Amino acid sequence: MIYTDDNVFHLTDGAFSYAFRIKDGKPTHTYYGKALKRNSRMLAECEDAGADWAAVECGERGRGDFRIPSLALCGNGFASTDLKYVGHEITEKPELGMPALRGAVETLVVTLRDDVAKVELKLFYSVYDGALARHAELINLGDAPVTLSTADSACVDFGGGDYEYISLDGRWGGECGVTRGAVLPGVHTLGSARGITSHQHNPFVAVLRRGAGEEHGEAYGFNLVYSGGFGVRLERDEKSQVRVCIGAELYGGVTLAPRERFVTPEAVCVYSDSGIGGMSRKFHTLYRKHLINPRFADKPRPVVINSWESMYFDFDEQKLKSFIGGATGLGIDTVVLDDGWFGRRDRDDSSLGDWTVDARKLPNGLKPVIDCCKANGMKFGIWFEPEAISPDSELYRAHPEFALATRGRTGVQMRNQFVLDFSRRDVVDFIYEAMRKILSEYDISYVKWDMNRPLSDVDDAKKYIGYVKGVYSLYERITATFPHILIEGCCSGGGRLDPAILYYSPMIWSSDDSDAHERTKIQYGLSLCYPLQTLSNHVSVCPNHQTGRHTPLATRGAVASLGCLGYELNAAALGVDERAQIKAQAEAYKVDAPLILTGELYRLRSPFEDGAFCEQVTAADGSAAYVVYVVGLGQCNMPVRKLRLCGLDADARYAIAERDGAVYGGAELMYGGIRPKISGDFGAEILHITRVADGGA
Ligand code: DGJ
């Protein structure tokens, strides 16, 4: 609901309230937190504050507010703005020209104008069940250019208090580590200037009231629906107030010609009064209902086997057929042929851009391989890296100008490749056509869309945004032409795992690190805002290719089951015992998947504490729960920490299959807890808990 009484704007879904009022022409923030009644007095009250510590909806530069601005621009004769309210309307949510939450909801648009700078700013607020989505639009009304150096999607000022923050920080092979700290005086900045979302920081931050925990206290989550460079800035001022700004990185400045407009990406803001876990569940539900392509949202995912870790670039038709033969009978649904099938790609130093089948490895094309999959009851998927070009490629020899480059400089190679200039329509057209040919010629139901390096040598700041929009346009065309194809996103793992990519790719290869122990941390961090149905997790061989570690096959399966299960091993080389275990895993997963992919997630143990990990997925109606517990390192005389379950019906009775069907009351399981039975290094236990009767102990 959006209420606009007496210049007070109250946005609420019944669980949260967000409010501001117009004071001296400025939208001045008054409240964000647990829902208040429509006319609560505090929604209209703001501090009697000067510009330097007033709570505002847009942090402006140069007029007495010296905190981080959410909008900064300059033009001929000014380097400040003084935007004043000129009106508002409630309308349908407009198209942003890039991914945003789906579903028609009411949107409040507040218009501000600065007659000196001659710019107009529109602030958009869309209320969803469980979230507020914000973006902004700036129009240059003057007859001279203006240059924007900051144009954030959202600015939220939190009143004085003690706040902490959580960010998701990492590296290649170690995405989304959970960092928690106090918001200290001064400015704390996270972001990416890489042109892609990045492994280093996810476009997410949570602000916590001090002391908030996994299932208690207040948490405010912010997530940017954008796949390019971004900035998240937190400032604690002298009054202990905290300002959060989140938006796209503008790389020094974007110049707008007269009448030109700049639309920011959308920022999703989620409030929870049931801790970090409550915040995550709100993000998950929101993204399942309003972000992920409805064709794939909440639907079972195929169990895939991917060729990468078992063959890398080294395969031919015969080898692939024996790989497929090995995968047969294991419960695998789709065989995915990863990198190496095109051009003359024997290593990572050639052929990106040459999307035609390598006749040396596959003289009969892909057909015999696909036929072999079909004959064995499986479908076929294929890998592309659409945005890349190898200097050693037919494409580069024919069109060197297709690569991002700055005249007079030698281009920077990373992983022996350049990036295509996707801000150019002709480049996107060319790649679309190449992909279309392959996807139309062959029966392909699955694409792994990879992207393996950040952007460099960009010769115009605007191109960074044009590039991202070019990527979206290719996604639009591929998904429109081949709506049945499920796209698994990938960026050397989770380097571009953000809501905008999830809009097109319902699942993402979360990390190149497939080690089950490491994966508990990565998947835990990712789950802070991304639903399990978006995380693609594979069981690989031991010793693990990334860490050299041995973990039990059962543990690898249990960890990978918390999302979209797949395999990444040479099925033709498996022993009888391993085959039986994998078959049982895949079969069990298919039974559990509807719950895992749509249930409510509770994180019972954080691997960032003592290495042990436990996640529980509970059916929304409390009828069943699926629990995965994984030991970190075993210890002598190991301390016992019971797993106290969450989200069950306290009055119902539940049977635990793995405890010989023993029946406990929901209250016992939640307030007493279950003692794990496994204790060795990296051991894992799966528990299936099913409601058997109402009215329990
Ligand atoms: C990086 C991906 O993350 C891997 O899974 C694999 O697809 C390679 N690229 C292939 O080059």
XYZ file of C-alpha atoms and ligand atoms in Angstrom:
708
model
C 0.000 0.000 0.000
C 1.057 3.540 -0.648
C -0.499 6.265 1.502
C 0.085 9.906 0.713
C -1.589 11.875 3.494
C -0.668 15.516 4.124
C 2.685 15.396 2.393
C 3.634 12.230 4.267
C 4.399 9.229 2.084
C 3.896 5.898 3.807
C 4.856 2.736 1.930
C 3.920 -0.525 3.557
C 3.257 -4.196 2.857
C 1.693 -4.645 6.283
C 4.951 -5.999 7.717
C 7.294 -3.076 7.097
C 6.702 0.654 6.905
C 8.899 3.092 5.038
C 8.054 6.766 5.310
C 9.177 10.253 4.442
C 7.654 13.668 4.313
C 8.260 16.826 2.380
C 9.986 19.358 4.611
C 11.237 22.659 3.190
C 10.789 21.158 -0.258
C 12.979 18.132 0.516
C 11.789 14.521 0.848
C 12.925 13.932 4.412
C 13.123 10.392 5.727
C 11.097 9.665 8.847
C 10.876 5.921 9.397
C 11.938 2.481 8.169
C 11.142 -0.617 10.200
C 8.342 -2.799 11.502
C 4.953 -1.759 10.139
C 3.202 1.130 11.832
C -0.449 2.126 11.478
C -1.379 4.345 8.551
C -1.496 7.588 10.497
C 1.105 6.914 13.157
C 2.466 10.210 14.326
C 6.106 9.223 13.941
C 5.720 8.706 10.225
C 5.349 12.478 9.946
C 7.988 13.489 12.459
C 11.518 14.307 11.492
C 14.445 15.686 13.404
C 14.818 19.422 13.433
C 18.154 19.030 11.704
C 20.430 21.101 9.528
C 21.412 19.810 6.090
C 24.469 18.061 7.485
C 22.551 15.530 9.495
C 19.014 15.583 8.142
C 17.703 12.184 7.053
C 16.959 12.481 3.357
C 15.766 10.386 0.434
C 18.454 11.746 -1.850
C 21.852 12.752 -0.505
C 22.874 15.837 -2.475
C 26.292 17.377 -2.780
C 27.399 20.912 -2.200
C 24.533 22.502 -0.231
C 25.480 21.776 3.344
C 25.193 17.994 3.502
C 28.773 16.806 3.592
C 28.091 13.106 3.915
C 28.386 10.739 0.975
C 26.033 11.903 -1.767
C 23.698 9.558 -3.598
C 23.557 12.086 -6.413
C 26.477 14.191 -7.582
C 26.675 16.128 -10.809
C 28.203 19.219 -12.236
C 27.641 21.386 -15.241
C 28.370 24.808 -16.592
C 28.466 27.037 -13.491
C 27.454 24.559 -10.779
C 28.837 21.584 -8.923
C 25.937 21.174 -6.502
C 22.234 20.438 -6.664
C 19.297 21.725 -4.685
C 16.414 19.558 -5.745
C 12.969 20.532 -4.475
C 9.697 18.680 -4.535
C 7.404 19.605 -7.420
C 4.860 16.802 -7.305
C 4.143 13.118 -7.074
C 1.938 10.472 -8.618
C 1.029 6.857 -8.076
C 1.351 4.891 -11.251
C 2.145 1.467 -12.665
C 5.760 0.458 -12.386
C 7.585 1.694 -15.499
C 10.045 -0.302 -17.588
C 13.620 0.485 -16.584
C 15.255 -0.733 -19.786
C 17.031 -3.432 -17.776
C 16.001 -6.247 -15.457
C 13.904 -5.346 -12.442
C 11.448 -7.165 -10.204
C 8.559 -8.506 -12.262
C 4.886 -8.122 -11.547
C 2.680 -5.091 -11.695
C 2.654 -3.179 -8.480
C 1.862 0.376 -7.577
C 4.732 2.760 -7.764
C 5.079 6.115 -6.098
C 6.997 8.632 -8.195
C 8.225 11.771 -6.491
C 9.489 14.504 -8.787
C 12.127 17.002 -7.692
C 13.567 19.839 -9.709
C 16.544 22.154 -9.540
C 16.003 25.302 -11.585
C 19.642 26.386 -11.397
C 21.208 23.105 -12.451
C 18.213 22.564 -14.720
C 17.774 18.931 -13.857
C 14.809 16.889 -12.780
C 15.058 13.861 -10.541
C 12.336 11.269 -10.197
C 12.466 8.907 -7.243
C 10.550 5.647 -7.768
C 9.263 3.464 -4.933
C 7.517 0.166 -5.756
C 5.999 -1.816 -2.922
C 6.108 -5.607 -3.102
C 4.954 -8.100 -0.547
C 8.166 -8.291 1.494
C 10.189 -5.540 -0.134
C 10.527 -2.041 -1.394
C 12.154 -1.576 -4.802
C 13.742 1.772 -5.576
C 15.280 3.439 -8.559
C 15.751 6.961 -9.853
C 15.776 8.840 -13.131
C 17.621 12.044 -13.851
C 16.788 14.283 -16.817
C 18.922 17.104 -18.075
C 16.408 19.902 -18.707
C 19.033 22.481 -19.654
C 20.651 23.266 -22.945
C 24.191 22.339 -21.882
C 25.633 18.966 -20.881
C 25.755 17.862 -17.244
C 28.102 15.223 -15.912
C 26.908 12.735 -13.346
C 29.568 11.268 -11.097
C 27.143 9.510 -8.748
C 23.557 8.488 -9.369
C 22.569 5.871 -6.840
C 19.459 3.772 -6.886
C 18.746 4.229 -3.206
C 19.900 6.284 -0.251
C 18.607 5.331 3.182
C 19.429 7.236 6.348
C 19.178 5.303 9.599
C 18.642 7.312 12.783
C 21.287 7.374 15.510
C 22.036 3.992 17.043
C 24.495 1.152 16.984
C 24.606 -0.588 13.667
C 26.534 -3.439 12.171
C 26.785 -4.482 8.564
C 27.178 -7.711 6.635
C 28.764 -7.846 3.209
C 29.517 -10.778 0.928
C 33.164 -10.665 -0.042
C 35.423 -13.201 -1.670
C 37.662 -14.204 -4.502
C 37.701 -16.596 -7.433
C 36.965 -20.020 -5.974
C 35.802 -18.465 -2.702
C 32.726 -16.403 -3.428
C 30.543 -14.686 -0.870
C 32.407 -15.022 2.387
C 30.335 -13.442 5.132
C 31.943 -10.320 6.622
C 30.271 -8.815 9.667
C 31.444 -5.708 11.434
C 30.421 -2.571 13.248
C 29.611 0.433 11.103
C 32.402 2.676 12.331
C 32.721 6.450 12.012
C 33.628 7.455 8.498
C 32.866 5.880 5.171
C 33.060 2.201 4.307
C 32.977 1.403 0.593
C 32.471 -1.873 -1.233
C 32.008 -2.319 -4.902
C 33.288 -3.383 -8.244
C 35.047 -1.321 -10.877
C 35.469 -4.427 -13.016
C 32.542 -3.849 -15.324
C 30.981 -7.026 -13.934
C 29.542 -7.760 -10.554
C 32.764 -9.456 -9.361
C 33.963 -12.284 -7.167
C 35.359 -9.753 -4.736
C 32.093 -8.188 -3.572
C 28.482 -9.032 -4.231
C 26.111 -6.066 -4.785
C 24.548 -6.752 -1.414
C 24.780 -5.263 2.029
C 22.768 -5.743 5.198
C 22.521 -3.209 7.986
C 21.774 -4.786 11.347
C 20.687 -3.248 14.581
C 23.487 -4.257 16.903
C 22.987 -7.696 18.375
C 20.719 -8.985 15.599
C 21.300 -12.676 15.050
C 20.335 -15.394 12.646
C 16.743 -15.621 13.900
C 16.242 -12.511 16.008
C 16.650 -8.774 15.732
C 16.301 -6.343 12.899
C 18.069 -6.667 9.557
C 17.790 -4.452 6.486
C 19.070 -6.004 3.256
C 19.948 -4.122 0.068
C 20.646 -5.844 -3.238
C 21.280 -4.145 -6.582
C 19.623 -5.567 -9.688
C 22.578 -4.904 -11.945
C 25.419 -6.898 -13.515
C 28.066 -4.223 -13.964
C 30.335 -2.234 -11.675
C 28.597 -0.959 -8.572
C 29.187 0.835 -5.320
C 27.826 0.280 -1.838
C 28.791 2.975 0.649
C 28.028 3.203 4.343
C 28.726 6.320 6.344
C 28.407 6.780 10.069
C 28.228 10.473 10.857
C 28.961 12.479 13.988
C 25.447 11.811 15.320
C 25.946 8.046 14.924
C 23.477 8.038 12.069
C 24.192 5.690 9.211
C 23.648 6.449 5.550
C 23.558 3.616 3.023
C 23.928 4.357 -0.689
C 23.812 1.692 -3.366
C 24.036 2.116 -7.115
C 25.866 1.589 -10.367
C 29.528 2.597 -10.671
C 29.807 5.526 -13.102
C 33.552 5.301 -13.740
C 34.334 8.935 -13.168
C 31.322 10.413 -14.880
C 28.548 10.020 -17.385
C 27.716 13.090 -19.409
C 24.109 13.750 -20.325
C 23.304 15.892 -23.335
C 20.329 18.287 -23.183
C 17.067 16.308 -22.704
C 18.990 13.112 -22.133
C 17.902 10.951 -19.190
C 19.735 8.501 -16.995
C 17.824 5.653 -15.393
C 19.477 3.865 -12.490
C 19.161 0.140 -11.924
C 16.772 -1.033 -9.243
C 17.764 -1.566 -5.625
C 15.762 -4.071 -3.608
C 15.330 -3.179 0.066
C 14.151 -5.854 2.496
C 13.335 -5.386 6.173
C 13.229 -8.254 8.652
C 12.375 -8.296 12.321
C 13.331 -11.951 12.540
C 17.021 -11.592 12.027
C 19.316 -12.348 9.144
C 17.479 -15.584 8.402
C 14.173 -13.720 8.131
C 15.793 -11.272 5.723
C 17.094 -14.133 3.572
C 13.696 -15.827 3.439
C 12.112 -12.562 2.289
C 14.687 -12.185 -0.490
C 14.170 -15.818 -1.494
C 10.384 -15.587 -1.702
C 10.553 -12.275 -3.515
C 13.002 -13.553 -6.107
C 11.074 -16.795 -6.636
C 7.868 -14.870 -7.227
C 9.060 -11.652 -8.853
C 12.487 -12.113 -10.392
C 13.161 -15.568 -11.773
C 11.633 -16.337 -15.156
C 8.194 -17.807 -14.267
C 8.777 -20.588 -16.759
C 11.533 -21.935 -14.512
C 10.734 -20.506 -11.075
C 9.971 -23.224 -8.524
C 10.268 -25.915 -11.213
C 12.480 -28.971 -10.837
C 15.929 -28.517 -12.327
C 17.523 -31.253 -14.440
C 20.261 -33.235 -12.721
C 23.188 -32.524 -15.036
C 26.569 -34.033 -15.652
C 29.095 -31.489 -16.910
C 32.175 -32.460 -18.910
C 34.583 -29.791 -17.593
C 36.408 -31.357 -14.667
C 36.537 -34.803 -16.228
C 37.819 -33.869 -19.708
C 38.606 -30.142 -19.790
C 39.510 -29.478 -23.480
C 40.524 -33.023 -24.222
C 37.685 -34.953 -25.883
C 36.393 -36.271 -29.160
C 33.224 -37.998 -30.292
C 34.286 -41.375 -28.958
C 35.317 -40.047 -25.578
C 32.075 -38.140 -25.253
C 30.073 -41.222 -26.126
C 31.782 -43.206 -23.423
C 31.219 -40.310 -20.976
C 27.516 -40.390 -21.887
C 27.483 -44.158 -21.611
C 28.936 -43.838 -18.126
C 26.305 -41.306 -17.133
C 23.509 -43.586 -18.293
C 21.501 -45.213 -15.556
C 22.660 -42.806 -12.836
C 19.533 -40.660 -12.796
C 21.209 -37.897 -14.800
C 18.811 -35.852 -16.949
C 21.126 -33.672 -19.036
C 24.680 -34.003 -20.308
C 26.405 -30.618 -20.590
C 29.340 -30.248 -22.947
C 31.515 -27.494 -21.492
C 34.327 -25.466 -23.077
C 36.352 -26.861 -26.008
C 33.770 -27.948 -28.639
C 34.251 -25.033 -31.081
C 36.908 -23.425 -33.282
C 40.263 -25.073 -32.593
C 40.150 -24.774 -28.859
C 42.626 -27.154 -27.258
C 43.650 -24.720 -24.562
C 42.264 -21.474 -23.194
C 44.271 -19.365 -25.644
C 42.184 -19.534 -28.795
C 38.876 -19.610 -30.651
C 36.508 -17.653 -28.418
C 34.115 -16.026 -30.872
C 34.302 -18.879 -33.402
C 31.071 -20.611 -32.456
C 31.226 -23.434 -34.993
C 31.822 -27.061 -34.109
C 35.485 -28.167 -34.145
C 35.567 -30.737 -36.969
C 38.833 -32.208 -35.668
C 37.202 -33.336 -32.418
C 33.677 -33.770 -33.723
C 33.882 -34.571 -37.459
C 30.187 -35.473 -37.544
C 29.113 -32.395 -35.665
C 27.183 -32.537 -32.407
C 24.405 -34.754 -33.753
C 25.902 -38.149 -32.900
C 26.661 -36.898 -29.392
C 23.145 -35.582 -28.913
C 21.652 -38.739 -30.412
C 23.693 -40.762 -27.979
C 22.280 -38.714 -25.077
C 18.749 -39.201 -26.370
C 19.203 -42.913 -26.942
C 20.184 -43.146 -23.296
C 17.235 -41.092 -22.063
C 19.116 -37.832 -21.505
C 19.039 -34.317 -22.936
C 21.940 -32.214 -24.089
C 23.331 -28.851 -23.018
C 26.226 -26.757 -24.285
C 28.671 -24.075 -23.102
C 29.159 -20.620 -24.602
C 31.186 -17.636 -23.552
C 29.314 -15.147 -25.741
C 31.025 -11.979 -24.545
C 34.595 -13.129 -25.159
C 36.982 -13.056 -28.080
C 40.401 -14.707 -28.365
C 43.117 -12.762 -30.188
C 43.792 -16.097 -31.860
C 40.393 -16.534 -33.498
C 38.841 -16.180 -36.932
C 36.537 -13.563 -35.467
C 39.370 -11.393 -34.194
C 41.272 -11.707 -37.464
C 38.160 -10.583 -39.363
C 36.877 -8.002 -36.848
C 39.545 -6.768 -34.444
C 37.326 -3.707 -33.918
C 34.751 -5.922 -32.174
C 36.916 -6.082 -29.043
C 36.842 -3.422 -26.341
C 39.918 -1.296 -26.971
C 41.406 2.117 -26.457
C 43.108 3.582 -29.483
C 46.887 3.756 -29.083
C 47.055 1.094 -26.386
C 47.755 -2.604 -26.514
C 44.744 -4.404 -25.107
C 45.050 -6.148 -21.736
C 44.650 -9.907 -22.027
C 43.295 -11.916 -19.131
C 42.940 -15.674 -19.513
C 44.412 -14.982 -22.974
C 41.299 -13.192 -24.145
C 39.662 -9.853 -24.796
C 36.068 -8.824 -24.169
C 33.717 -8.016 -27.017
C 32.289 -4.520 -27.171
C 28.725 -5.412 -26.302
C 27.738 -1.754 -26.253
C 27.716 -2.146 -30.074
C 24.527 -3.449 -31.568
C 26.354 -5.050 -34.541
C 28.575 -7.054 -32.182
C 25.595 -8.354 -30.229
C 23.817 -9.143 -33.519
C 26.806 -11.122 -34.714
C 27.037 -13.221 -31.567
C 23.295 -13.719 -31.430
C 23.366 -15.068 -34.966
C 26.229 -17.441 -34.174
C 24.453 -18.782 -31.091
C 21.114 -18.954 -32.887
C 22.625 -21.161 -35.572
C 23.921 -23.712 -33.100
C 20.828 -23.630 -30.916
C 18.491 -24.037 -33.915
C 20.512 -26.678 -35.686
C 20.747 -28.970 -32.691
C 18.377 -30.232 -30.068
C 19.701 -28.329 -27.073
C 17.748 -27.805 -23.885
C 20.385 -26.205 -21.671
C 23.059 -23.538 -22.090
C 25.871 -22.735 -19.705
C 26.593 -19.026 -20.320
C 30.060 -18.250 -19.052
C 32.008 -14.979 -18.748
C 35.586 -15.226 -17.634
C 37.158 -11.833 -17.187
C 36.499 -8.257 -16.141
C 36.348 -5.421 -18.674
C 39.408 -3.378 -19.507
C 40.421 -0.837 -22.163
C 36.967 0.731 -22.208
C 37.306 4.030 -24.037
C 34.195 5.791 -22.750
C 32.629 5.661 -19.280
C 29.148 5.307 -20.796
C 30.255 2.102 -22.493
C 30.401 0.275 -19.186
C 26.658 0.690 -18.895
C 26.115 0.147 -22.622
C 28.019 -3.103 -22.302
C 25.773 -4.396 -19.521
C 22.685 -3.404 -21.499
C 24.127 -5.208 -24.525
C 24.476 -8.366 -22.430
C 20.849 -8.006 -21.341
C 19.758 -7.519 -24.953
C 21.461 -10.756 -25.995
C 19.838 -12.559 -23.069
C 16.472 -11.079 -24.136
C 16.855 -12.348 -27.675
C 18.114 -15.791 -26.761
C 15.406 -16.324 -24.146
C 12.719 -15.027 -26.532
C 13.835 -17.235 -29.424
C 14.514 -20.315 -27.298
C 12.182 -19.963 -24.332
C 12.525 -23.657 -23.460
C 16.290 -23.433 -22.933
C 17.380 -23.290 -19.308
C 20.399 -21.012 -18.978
C 22.916 -21.680 -16.246
C 24.804 -18.446 -15.645
C 28.490 -18.559 -14.830
C 31.335 -16.104 -14.440
C 34.355 -18.218 -13.518
C 31.861 -19.444 -10.919
C 29.861 -16.800 -9.057
C 31.623 -13.676 -10.360
C 28.405 -12.336 -11.843
C 25.835 -13.678 -9.469
C 23.380 -10.840 -9.075
C 19.602 -10.437 -9.343
C 19.768 -9.086 -12.908
C 21.520 -12.195 -14.190
C 19.045 -14.343 -12.244
C 16.271 -12.601 -14.168
C 17.496 -14.485 -17.257
C 19.491 -17.390 -15.821
C 17.363 -19.143 -13.223
C 20.469 -20.832 -11.828
C 24.137 -19.941 -11.519
C 27.258 -22.070 -11.270
C 28.066 -20.755 -7.806
C 31.795 -21.399 -7.764
C 34.624 -23.113 -9.609
C 35.541 -24.579 -6.252
C 33.638 -27.852 -6.082
C 35.227 -29.023 -2.826
C 32.325 -29.908 -0.521
C 33.900 -28.389 2.604
C 34.656 -25.090 0.857
C 31.243 -25.165 -0.759
C 29.498 -25.107 2.640
C 30.892 -21.598 3.152
C 30.231 -20.422 -0.385
C 26.661 -21.711 -0.451
C 26.010 -20.367 3.054
C 27.119 -16.873 1.996
C 25.175 -16.949 -1.250
C 22.034 -17.995 0.578
C 21.992 -14.692 2.439
C 20.051 -13.242 -0.433
C 19.814 -15.820 -3.250
C 17.344 -18.737 -3.119
C 18.624 -22.319 -3.177
C 16.887 -22.921 -6.517
C 19.373 -20.505 -8.095
C 22.526 -22.273 -6.889
C 24.045 -24.860 -9.201
C 26.200 -27.315 -7.224
C 28.148 -30.272 -8.564
C 29.580 -33.399 -7.035
C 33.141 -33.806 -8.330
C 35.964 -36.293 -7.815
C 38.468 -36.664 -5.006
C 41.134 -35.586 -4.541
C 39.302 -32.414 -5.387
C 40.825 -30.571 -8.360
C 40.857 -27.217 -6.583
C 41.912 -28.078 -3.034
C 43.307 -31.597 -3.232
C 40.988 -32.562 -0.367
C 39.178 -35.859 0.118
C 35.614 -35.713 1.312
C 33.135 -38.592 1.385
C 30.938 -38.984 -1.687
C 27.911 -38.841 0.614
C 29.032 -35.426 1.860
C 29.600 -34.129 -1.650
C 26.095 -35.246 -2.559
C 24.522 -33.801 0.587
C 26.116 -30.373 0.102
C 25.329 -30.274 -3.615
C 21.720 -31.236 -2.917
C 21.134 -27.823 -1.313
C 20.262 -26.261 -4.643
C 20.404 -27.645 -8.174
C 22.271 -30.945 -8.021
C 24.720 -31.928 -10.732
C 27.848 -34.000 -11.318
C 31.217 -33.044 -12.722
C 33.217 -36.281 -12.901
C 34.069 -38.966 -15.375
C 31.073 -41.226 -15.089
C 32.791 -43.802 -17.313
C 35.504 -44.318 -14.676
C 33.265 -44.843 -11.644
C 33.397 -48.016 -9.569
C 30.311 -50.134 -8.927
C 29.922 -48.793 -5.432
C 30.206 -45.171 -6.521
C 27.662 -45.729 -9.270
C 25.211 -47.164 -6.791
C 25.728 -44.240 -4.411
C 25.322 -41.643 -7.157
C 22.194 -43.324 -8.475
C 20.723 -43.341 -4.979
C 21.699 -39.669 -4.484
C 20.095 -38.540 -7.737
C 16.939 -40.551 -7.062
C 16.620 -39.226 -3.529
C 17.277 -35.682 -4.729
C 14.428 -35.881 -7.209
C 12.065 -36.778 -4.398
C 13.387 -34.021 -2.136
C 13.844 -31.331 -4.804
C 10.327 -29.832 -4.661
C 10.898 -29.089 -0.970
C 14.535 -28.012 -1.342
C 13.825 -25.658 -4.222
C 10.739 -23.982 -2.781
C 10.932 -24.369 0.990
C 11.990 -21.856 3.606
C 15.667 -21.869 4.483
C 16.954 -21.844 8.038
C 20.698 -21.749 8.618
C 21.284 -23.681 11.811
C 25.101 -23.729 11.902
C 27.515 -21.350 10.246
C 30.686 -22.856 8.779
C 32.335 -19.494 9.465
C 32.219 -20.288 13.198
C 33.695 -23.729 13.916
C 33.579 -25.231 10.446
C 30.365 -27.215 10.999
C 27.485 -26.427 8.684
C 23.784 -27.084 8.952
C 20.936 -25.889 6.795
C 17.281 -26.810 7.105
C 14.662 -26.335 4.423
C 11.119 -26.383 5.739
C 7.911 -26.601 3.753
C 5.977 -23.324 4.016
C 3.107 -25.190 5.748
C 5.475 -26.847 8.226
C 4.643 -30.339 6.947
C 8.199 -31.473 6.249
C 11.811 -30.472 6.615
C 15.058 -31.484 4.958
C 18.202 -31.014 7.013
C 21.819 -31.278 5.926
C 24.490 -31.289 8.616
C 28.202 -31.368 7.753
C 31.070 -31.699 10.218
C 34.106 -29.514 9.580
C 37.185 -31.120 11.047
C 36.479 -33.952 13.437
C 37.766 -33.528 16.973
C 38.753 -35.899 19.733
C 36.030 -35.981 22.357
C 33.961 -33.725 20.117
C 31.636 -31.277 21.871
C 27.983 -32.023 21.198
C 25.901 -29.216 19.844
C 22.313 -30.114 19.161
C 20.562 -28.942 16.041
C 17.531 -26.941 17.109
C 15.156 -26.998 14.182
C 13.100 -24.024 13.048
C 9.840 -23.265 11.338
C 7.972 -26.428 12.416
C 4.505 -26.553 13.910
C 5.166 -26.718 17.646
C 1.942 -28.633 18.221
C 2.398 -31.231 15.485
C 4.266 -34.548 15.660
C 7.092 -35.359 13.300
C 8.838 -38.579 12.316
C 12.569 -38.560 11.576
C 13.277 -41.137 8.893
C 16.985 -41.405 9.737
C 16.169 -42.131 13.427
C 14.164 -45.243 12.568
C 11.029 -43.157 12.196
C 11.129 -41.948 15.817
C 8.341 -39.440 16.429
C 8.879 -36.156 18.285
C 6.755 -33.103 18.886
C 7.559 -30.016 16.807
C 8.234 -28.189 20.066
C 10.789 -30.805 21.139
C 12.614 -30.568 17.837
C 12.699 -26.779 17.917
C 13.363 -26.123 21.607
C 15.273 -29.279 22.481
C 16.986 -30.170 19.223
C 18.452 -33.242 17.587
C 21.871 -34.649 18.372
C 23.880 -35.194 15.161
C 25.117 -38.756 14.815
C 28.069 -38.137 12.574
C 31.456 -36.943 13.790
C 34.460 -37.676 11.482
C 36.212 -35.164 9.232
C 33.706 -33.715 6.733
C 31.077 -36.315 7.574
C 27.520 -35.423 6.599
C 24.089 -36.404 7.698
C 20.791 -35.806 5.934
C 17.581 -35.846 7.952
C 14.071 -36.137 6.550
C 11.444 -34.887 8.952
C 7.784 -35.408 8.161
C 4.670 -34.336 10.004
C 2.731 -37.444 10.973
C 0.046 -36.023 13.222
C -1.346 -32.761 14.512
C -1.308 -31.951 18.212
C 1.991 -33.031 19.720
C 4.130 -32.806 22.777
C 34.992 -21.145 -16.068
C 33.826 -21.884 -15.500
O 33.534 -21.416 -14.225
C 34.111 -23.381 -15.517
O 33.075 -24.077 -14.914
C 34.315 -23.813 -16.947
O 33.130 -23.652 -17.658
C 35.440 -22.999 -17.566
N 35.218 -21.588 -17.422
C 35.583 -23.336 -19.013
O 36.503 -22.537 -19.629
